[in-house]
Every structure is written in structure tokens, then in C-alpha cells.
Amino acid sequence: MTREKRLYIATFGCQMNVSDSEKIAGRLQGIGYRATGEIADADLIILNTCSVRAKAEEKVYNYLNTLLGRKRKNPRLLLGVGGCVAQQEGKRLLEHVPHLDFVFGTHNLHLLPQPVQAAEEGRRGAEVDFIDTDTRLDLFPTDVAEGGVSRFVTVMQGCDNFCSYCIVPYVRGREISRRAGEVTEEIRRLADGGCREVTLLGQNVNSYGLKTPGEPDFTTLLKMVAAIPGIERIRFVTSHPKDISQPLIDSFAEIPKLCSHIHLPAQSGSDRVLTLMNRGYTRREYLSNVVALRAARPDIQITGDMIVGFPGETEEDFRQSLSLMDEIRYVDLFSFIYSVQPETKAAGLADESSRQEKQERLERLLSLQRQHTYERNSSFAGTMQEVLVEGVSRRGDQLFGRISGNRVVNFAAPVSLIGSLVTVKIVSAYQNSLQGTVSGGGAGGE
Ligand code: SF4
């Protein structure tokens, strides 16, 4: 009997990459690979890479070097690299890393079984054609790996915004929306397989469908998804503040299945820096969006992104980012020090702050955010929350799930509840999670 082949995917970066990794696993199921969480069991290791953070290429090369020992011990082990770094580096990766078997770009997932099968036969190769036409939609893989209560569904690819610091339009291509019928069909299949919550993904979902004649806009797509039997919750990410529309804001009042959370990246609280970043909105406009969202859904939780040390950012600009955080009181904030991306406009801007200054600013920002997160988490203590039970907690002795406001809750309950919506009383709050007890039963507390 032939042994089932095992696939280990190391995913770097954003939720878009998590979704692509699910698609990769789905495509490779068709040629006999089953996903494993144990790298030691793998017959095939794929690095699904992201080039947004600093030194992304260097990190990929370093990771590949750490895999050399495994490859020597097991010459049948196959190694592949996908994602944005693969798109950027292409064949150079194969030239620089002799133990690498194949490379595939962000537009080549549909071809994926081919380089894997070629590698199984001892042939190395790279599939990194940049496909930036409408035909890209027809190539979008719709086969996804089975299982999972909460799943990501890509509704669009690429981006037309060209924020001055961002590489995405260069490696993911121009914005393109999937057809609504295909999106809903995929979600129907996921719901049939037990999925209860979908997160609709795009670099800027607010402009979904607007450039595709005959397709609905994003608000209409949300209503179509809400009508699919079995889907209890809908989330989406990312929403560009310059394009958020009143109908989308109204959706939070009108679509009960839409969760009480929005990710709305500000990137800076300073108008001067926002202009340098080419973000297309002012601090005042950003804040008025937040006021409108809270009017539509008073308990909405807001997460964001903030870049520290953008070229030309002064202490005063940075303080404006801190004061924006004080006004919004994000439940969570993804923040990082600006890193130069070749080809982008910001790469040509003068940058006078030292690394040390930037590091100190980041630490001040993180410290403030820790206070806000704890404050927000504490506000749930004593409340009853509807929780979608997603699985067994990391410690293994409890279950976990998320409230509509996207906070993780741990609680004691039978595993038979996985996949259900339960009412949980929040008994205590921590920095990264909540502790609860299932209403009318179960036990909790740490
Ligand atoms: S909106 Fe800006 S930051 Fe986001 S992907 Fe597009 S260019 Fe990058």
C-alpha cells in the first residue's frame, strides 16, 4: 500500500496568504498530498511568503538554509517557495538555493500541481508569469481543502491604490474582483462541509465589483452571502478608509450576520504623513468614518494598522498617531517600523530618523496599545457573548472560539460543541484573550 504524502506549509504574512495556503492544500489534495502541522512528517515543504515586512527575501533564504539538513537526511523531501517573494525573486531563488525544487508566483496557483509533479520526477522549475489581465479570474483556483468552522474566501486580488510604501500592486497586480456567483458557490460548498463563518478577503474590499460591469458591489455581495444557508457569521478584511461607503456602514445595522468588527488601517494620525503615504484621506475623514460605524453598530470593535518611522515622520507626527489611538481606542493594532520596499515611491524619500528613534517610538506605541487592548478586553467582563466554537484551546483542556467582536474566548465545554454558536458569560479578561463559562453549564476560570 502506498503511503499518503504529507504537505507542510509555512505561511508568512497576511490573511490573504493564509487563504492562498488553503488553496494550495486544496490543489495538492488532488495529487495525493494531505496537510500536516508537523514539519518532521513532511514529504513536501512549501514556504508561502510575504514581502511586506522588512528583509523578507533574507528571511526566506535563511529559512531555506535551515531546511538543508532535512533535505540531506531525506533526499526525497521536496521544497517549494510561493507567494510574493517568489513572484519578486523568481528563478533567482533556484539559482541561489540548489536544494530548492520549485518556485511559483502569486498568479500561478492554478498551475501548482505541475511543478510539484515535475519535482517528484527530479526536474526543478519556476512558474512566475505575471498575469495581469481579466483572464486571471478564470485561472483562480476554487478547490479548497476540506474542513474548518471558520474559513477565508478571497473575493478580489491585487490593488490599484499604490500607497507610496507598498509593494502589493507590483507583486499581486492590479485590482480584480471575482465573480459574485463563483464566490457564493464556493461559500455554499464550504457551508455544506461544516463552515459557519466566512471572512471575505481582498486588499480593498470596499471597491469590490466597482470595476467589473454587471457584478454587484460589496454591500450587495454581503447580502448574498448572508442568504446562504448554514453561514451564521460574516467578516471581511481589508477596508480602505478612503473608499468606505455609507451603504457599507449601514450594513452593520442591516445585516445581523455581519460581525461587530472592522479592520480599518489608519497607518498614521498625521495628515502630513498620510499625504506622503498617498493614503487619500485625512485624519478628520478617518475619524468621521469611525463615528458613523459606531452609530450603525455601537458595539463594533475596531482594529487597525500603524506604521512607525515613515520617511520624514517627526516627533510631532508620531504624537498625532498616538493621539489618534487615544481617540479611537483600537481593540488591537498591528504596528511595525517602516521598511523600504524597492520600486515603491517612498523608497526615494529622505529618511532622517535613526533606527533607535524608530524603535523607541514603536515601543511607546506598543505600550499604549497594550493599555487600550486590556481596557477593551476588560469591558467584556460580566457580559454574555455569542461565541462560535472553533476548536480545542492551545492548552488542550478547554475549547476556544471568538465573540462577534473578534476576541478569543476560552471556556470549558464538551468537544461536541465545536462548530456551534453558544452563549458564554465572560468571567475575566486578559491581555490576549477572555475567559468564559458556557451559559447554563460548563466550567471555566484559570
Ligand atoms: S491599499 Fe495601499 S497598503 Fe493596501 S495593498 Fe493597496 S497599496 Fe498596499
XYZ file of C-alpha atoms and ligand atoms in Angstrom:
454
model
C 0.000 0.000 0.000
C 1.433 3.440 -0.911
C 1.885 5.866 1.984
C -0.127 9.073 1.828
C 2.168 12.016 1.026
C 2.377 14.787 3.631
C 2.430 18.518 2.902
C 3.697 21.119 5.380
C 3.037 24.774 4.510
C 4.879 27.561 6.353
C 2.725 30.651 5.829
C 4.173 34.135 6.281
C 2.305 37.443 6.392
C -1.310 38.358 5.861
C -4.665 36.592 5.829
C -4.519 36.641 2.025
C -1.572 34.270 2.314
C -3.461 32.079 4.805
C -6.230 31.838 2.215
C -3.719 31.053 -0.559
C -2.221 28.331 1.640
C -5.674 26.756 1.976
C -5.956 26.870 -1.818
C -2.502 25.296 -2.202
C -3.503 22.488 0.172
C -6.768 22.062 -1.769
C -4.976 21.796 -5.114
C -2.390 19.353 -3.857
C -5.025 17.075 -2.302
C -5.817 16.213 -5.920
C -2.358 14.651 -6.377
C -2.333 12.779 -3.076
C -0.947 15.268 -0.528
C -2.541 15.693 2.884
C -1.685 18.691 5.052
C 0.256 18.116 8.270
C 1.147 20.503 11.089
C 4.407 18.596 11.740
C 7.326 19.624 9.566
C 9.165 16.426 10.552
C 6.459 14.319 8.812
C 6.560 16.269 5.547
C 7.330 14.859 2.102
C 6.824 18.344 0.668
C 7.503 21.675 2.403
C 6.133 24.875 0.850
C 7.036 28.362 2.068
C 4.182 30.731 1.231
C 5.974 34.059 1.505
C 5.135 37.713 2.074
C 7.307 40.664 1.068
C 5.610 43.395 3.100
C 7.808 43.231 6.199
C 11.492 44.135 6.425
C 14.135 41.855 4.941
C 11.554 39.418 3.572
C 13.894 37.901 0.949
C 16.673 37.482 3.512
C 14.266 35.682 5.863
C 13.195 33.304 3.089
C 16.806 32.500 2.158
C 17.621 31.935 5.855
C 14.607 29.651 6.308
C 15.599 27.660 3.220
C 19.112 27.270 4.639
C 17.666 25.798 7.836
C 15.952 23.159 5.671
C 19.201 21.968 4.080
C 19.866 19.479 6.913
C 16.421 17.896 6.459
C 16.969 17.619 2.726
C 20.356 15.926 3.244
C 18.834 13.409 5.645
C 15.913 12.779 3.313
C 16.807 13.467 -0.342
C 13.203 12.607 -1.355
C 11.915 15.605 0.595
C 10.689 18.328 -1.831
C 10.937 22.075 -1.175
C 8.929 24.821 -2.883
C 8.510 28.591 -2.459
C 5.345 30.524 -3.360
C 3.874 33.955 -2.632
C 5.181 37.483 -3.078
C 8.891 36.783 -2.563
C 8.656 34.009 -5.161
C 6.971 36.463 -7.541
C 9.733 39.025 -6.975
C 12.754 36.713 -6.949
C 11.594 34.116 -9.496
C 14.356 31.962 -10.946
C 16.996 33.703 -8.794
C 15.720 31.612 -5.879
C 16.500 28.411 -7.771
C 19.921 29.732 -8.768
C 20.851 30.741 -5.216
C 19.385 27.731 -3.410
C 20.490 24.482 -5.053
C 18.371 22.333 -2.693
C 15.155 24.172 -3.682
C 12.950 22.200 -6.099
C 10.387 24.691 -7.397
C 9.086 28.260 -7.251
C 5.589 29.552 -8.096
C 4.304 33.131 -8.116
C 1.141 34.767 -6.802
C -0.608 34.348 -10.174
C 0.313 30.722 -10.722
C -1.607 28.760 -8.084
C -3.714 27.225 -10.863
C -0.556 25.610 -12.304
C 0.603 24.272 -8.970
C 0.319 20.519 -9.417
C 2.706 20.759 -12.408
C 5.896 21.978 -10.684
C 5.273 19.550 -7.800
C 4.875 16.600 -10.164
C 7.941 17.729 -12.129
C 9.921 17.916 -8.863
C 8.759 14.381 -7.963
C 10.368 13.318 -11.264
C 13.573 15.194 -10.442
C 13.005 18.331 -12.551
C 13.411 21.778 -10.971
C 11.333 24.711 -12.250
C 9.782 28.150 -11.726
C 6.242 29.252 -12.654
C 6.214 33.002 -12.055
C 4.408 34.544 -15.040
C 2.756 37.797 -14.019
C -0.806 37.573 -15.387
C -2.410 40.990 -15.174
C -5.405 40.628 -17.462
C -9.035 39.616 -16.936
C -8.102 36.026 -17.766
C -6.572 35.901 -14.271
C -10.111 35.441 -12.930
C -10.663 32.295 -14.971
C -7.443 30.872 -13.562
C -8.411 31.406 -9.940
C -8.434 28.033 -8.158
C -11.731 27.233 -6.476
C -10.808 23.872 -4.989
C -10.167 24.316 -1.285
C -9.004 21.936 1.418
C -11.857 20.417 3.407
C -12.937 21.202 6.941
C -12.911 24.186 9.263
C -15.629 26.102 11.055
C -14.237 29.488 10.015
C -12.757 29.972 6.551
C -11.223 32.683 4.395
C -12.663 33.341 0.951
C -10.805 35.603 -1.474
C -13.206 37.938 -3.286
C -10.633 40.051 -5.089
C -6.950 40.168 -5.865
C -4.430 42.944 -6.369
C -4.699 46.633 -5.619
C -4.864 49.906 -7.569
C -4.108 52.244 -4.686
C -0.327 52.491 -4.855
C 0.236 53.655 -1.293
C 3.740 55.033 -1.514
C 5.294 52.404 0.802
C 3.562 49.292 -0.510
C 4.799 46.577 -2.845
C 1.430 44.800 -3.223
C 0.343 46.405 -6.550
C 3.699 45.328 -8.027
C 3.647 41.711 -6.824
C -0.103 40.978 -6.708
C -1.032 43.080 -9.727
C -3.923 45.425 -10.455
C -7.225 45.072 -8.639
C -9.582 42.444 -9.975
C -12.845 41.127 -8.458
C -14.026 37.536 -8.592
C -17.494 36.965 -9.980
C -20.132 37.049 -7.231
C -21.658 33.772 -8.469
C -18.326 31.966 -8.041
C -17.778 33.444 -4.583
C -21.229 32.386 -3.359
C -20.862 28.939 -4.935
C -17.564 28.433 -3.081
C -19.172 29.565 0.188
C -22.126 27.233 -0.377
C -19.695 24.323 -0.695
C -17.851 25.428 2.436
C -21.159 25.648 4.344
C -22.062 22.128 3.168
C -18.727 20.988 4.624
C -19.474 22.481 8.076
C -18.163 26.034 7.733
C -20.214 28.516 9.778
C -18.179 31.722 9.414
C -16.512 33.236 6.364
C -14.034 36.092 6.180
C -14.177 37.749 2.763
C -10.689 38.797 1.705
C -9.347 41.482 -0.587
C -6.720 44.216 -0.416
C -9.582 46.725 -0.526
C -12.997 45.051 -0.361
C -14.724 48.451 -0.487
C -14.058 48.639 -4.204
C -15.252 45.065 -4.886
C -17.167 44.838 -8.171
C -16.953 48.536 -8.996
C -14.685 47.953 -11.999
C -16.495 44.834 -13.239
C -19.616 45.643 -15.276
C -22.603 43.502 -14.320
C -21.215 42.442 -10.947
C -22.733 43.602 -7.629
C -20.926 45.944 -5.251
C -19.527 44.735 -1.935
C -22.602 45.610 0.126
C -24.787 43.537 -2.213
C -22.272 40.687 -2.082
C -22.524 40.731 1.738
C -26.309 40.349 1.485
C -25.911 37.455 -0.986
C -23.505 35.693 1.395
C -25.813 36.324 4.375
C -28.576 34.458 2.500
C -26.531 31.241 2.172
C -27.969 28.527 4.461
C -25.531 27.401 7.165
C -23.445 30.592 7.174
C -24.006 32.225 10.556
C -21.308 34.873 10.548
C -19.547 37.086 8.028
C -16.356 39.090 8.439
C -14.285 40.951 5.882
C -10.835 42.421 5.563
C -9.361 44.878 4.465
C -11.403 48.018 4.199
C -9.568 51.084 2.864
C -10.734 54.174 4.818
C -10.847 56.327 1.684
C -13.362 54.014 -0.026
C -15.695 53.043 2.790
C -19.233 53.844 1.624
C -22.370 54.766 3.572
C -24.167 51.615 2.301
C -21.298 49.506 3.695
C -21.507 51.348 7.020
C -25.296 50.787 7.007
C -24.677 47.050 6.508
C -23.572 46.862 10.126
C -27.075 47.965 11.136
C -28.896 45.911 8.497
C -27.105 42.533 8.309
C -27.194 40.748 11.687
C -24.778 38.052 10.439
C -22.105 40.684 9.837
C -19.798 40.530 12.862
C -19.163 43.550 15.118
C -15.635 44.121 13.936
C -13.895 46.105 11.244
C -10.227 46.349 10.350
C -9.664 49.937 9.282
C -5.954 50.683 8.809
C -5.073 54.326 9.541
C -1.272 53.921 9.104
C -0.667 57.385 10.654
C -2.526 60.034 12.623
C -0.726 62.896 10.867
C -2.227 64.468 7.737
C 1.255 65.380 6.516
C 2.407 61.762 6.697
C -0.881 60.450 5.248
C -0.244 62.651 2.199
C 3.319 61.366 1.869
C 1.903 57.847 2.093
C -0.648 58.611 -0.687
C -3.439 57.234 1.502
C -6.161 59.509 0.098
C -7.894 60.506 3.358
C -7.323 62.899 6.229
C -7.330 62.221 9.946
C -10.688 64.017 10.203
C -12.224 61.827 7.453
C -10.887 58.702 9.130
C -12.407 59.721 12.454
C -15.768 60.548 10.900
C -15.873 57.019 9.401
C -15.359 55.612 12.895
C -18.164 57.791 14.306
C -20.524 56.584 11.544
C -19.566 52.931 12.113
C -20.202 53.249 15.854
C -23.560 54.884 15.146
C -24.526 51.940 12.914
C -23.249 49.264 15.344
C -22.492 50.673 18.803
C -20.506 47.610 19.958
C -18.290 47.459 16.859
C -14.639 46.674 17.646
C -12.036 48.424 15.562
C -8.598 47.127 14.703
C -6.028 48.977 12.635
C -2.507 49.185 11.269
C 0.041 51.860 12.132
C 3.422 52.428 10.511
C 6.126 53.924 12.714
C 9.105 55.843 11.338
C 7.809 56.581 7.831
C 10.408 58.739 5.992
C 10.050 62.306 7.242
C 7.926 61.378 10.304
C 8.728 63.889 13.065
C 8.114 63.520 16.793
C 5.024 65.711 16.336
C 3.701 63.472 13.525
C 4.267 60.447 15.719
C 2.411 62.068 18.637
C -0.541 62.562 16.308
C -0.587 58.796 15.708
C -0.665 58.254 19.488
C -3.470 60.798 19.890
C -5.469 59.111 17.116
C -5.091 55.845 19.028
C -6.343 57.596 22.175
C -9.406 58.833 20.299
C -10.243 55.519 18.616
C -9.149 53.103 21.344
C -8.458 50.194 18.999
C -9.074 46.750 20.392
C -5.903 45.655 18.558
C -3.349 47.362 16.384
C -0.816 45.835 14.000
C 2.163 48.112 14.017
C 5.634 47.936 12.595
C 8.625 50.062 11.730
C 8.615 51.278 8.130
C 10.880 49.253 5.866
C 11.979 50.277 2.392
C 10.429 48.336 -0.469
C 12.337 48.668 -3.725
C 10.254 50.053 -6.656
C 7.909 51.992 -4.351
C 7.727 55.810 -4.272
C 8.635 56.033 -0.598
C 11.966 54.336 -1.363
C 13.072 57.705 -2.813
C 12.051 59.795 0.228
C 14.660 61.230 2.601
C 14.633 59.419 5.939
C 16.275 61.315 8.773
C 15.206 59.342 11.860
C 17.647 56.820 13.267
C 16.753 53.174 13.766
C 16.971 53.736 17.515
C 14.456 56.624 17.399
C 12.063 54.453 15.400
C 12.470 51.564 17.799
C 11.730 53.835 20.767
C 8.630 55.198 19.042
C 7.420 51.677 18.310
C 7.861 50.715 21.969
C 5.854 53.767 23.114
C 3.120 52.897 20.642
C 3.028 49.229 21.701
C 2.841 50.215 25.345
C -0.149 52.498 24.695
C -1.856 49.824 22.629
C -1.405 47.233 25.385
C -3.343 49.563 27.707
C -6.119 50.042 25.153
C -6.397 46.337 24.371
C -6.615 45.427 28.032
C -9.180 48.171 28.617
C -11.310 46.924 25.699
C -10.984 43.281 26.762
C -11.953 44.208 30.338
C -15.103 45.920 29.074
C -16.455 42.465 28.146
C -16.151 41.095 31.696
C -19.577 40.213 33.073
C -21.273 40.329 29.633
C -22.999 37.489 27.778
C -21.478 36.902 24.342
C -22.383 34.689 21.432
C -19.327 32.587 20.579
C -18.645 30.427 17.545
C -16.788 27.403 18.926
C -13.755 26.822 16.700
C -11.773 24.074 18.413
C -9.674 22.895 21.347
C -7.585 25.609 23.009
C -3.769 25.583 22.818
C -3.513 24.307 26.376
C -5.703 21.408 25.321
C -8.028 21.426 28.341
C -10.647 23.901 27.080
C -12.421 24.947 23.907
C -11.950 28.287 22.215
C -13.956 30.495 19.929
C -14.444 34.155 19.095
C -17.090 36.625 20.036
C -18.635 38.707 17.274
C -16.151 41.486 18.193
C -13.269 39.140 17.238
C -11.830 38.474 20.719
C -10.769 34.945 21.556
C -12.582 33.290 24.469
C -11.521 30.096 26.239
C -14.050 28.055 28.171
C -14.660 24.519 29.395
C -17.221 22.633 27.309
C -17.652 19.286 25.535
C -15.922 18.969 22.130
C -19.302 18.146 20.628
C -19.952 21.904 20.715
C -17.234 22.609 18.119
C -18.929 24.264 15.163
C -21.869 25.587 17.221
C -22.813 29.045 18.379
C -23.059 29.113 22.169
C -23.761 31.825 24.712
C -20.804 32.407 27.008
C -20.569 34.539 30.115
C -17.237 36.406 30.147
C -15.804 35.982 33.628
C -12.379 37.575 33.199
C -10.204 39.404 30.701
C -6.509 39.028 29.906
C -4.202 40.842 27.534
C -4.761 38.439 24.629
C -7.945 36.589 25.436
C -11.088 36.314 27.516
C -12.140 33.562 29.891
C -15.743 32.463 29.954
C -18.263 29.909 31.147
C -20.899 28.422 28.920
C -24.228 29.839 29.982
C -26.295 27.283 31.885
C -23.439 24.744 32.049
C -19.668 24.145 31.693
C -16.965 25.423 33.976
C -14.236 27.974 33.425
C -11.654 30.154 35.130
C -7.888 29.940 35.227
S -4.372 49.797 -0.164
Fe -2.254 50.575 -0.108
S -1.336 49.388 1.578
Fe -3.185 48.300 0.988
S -2.496 46.811 -0.550
Fe -3.162 48.623 -1.677
S -1.281 49.801 -1.992
Fe -0.871 48.322 -0.357
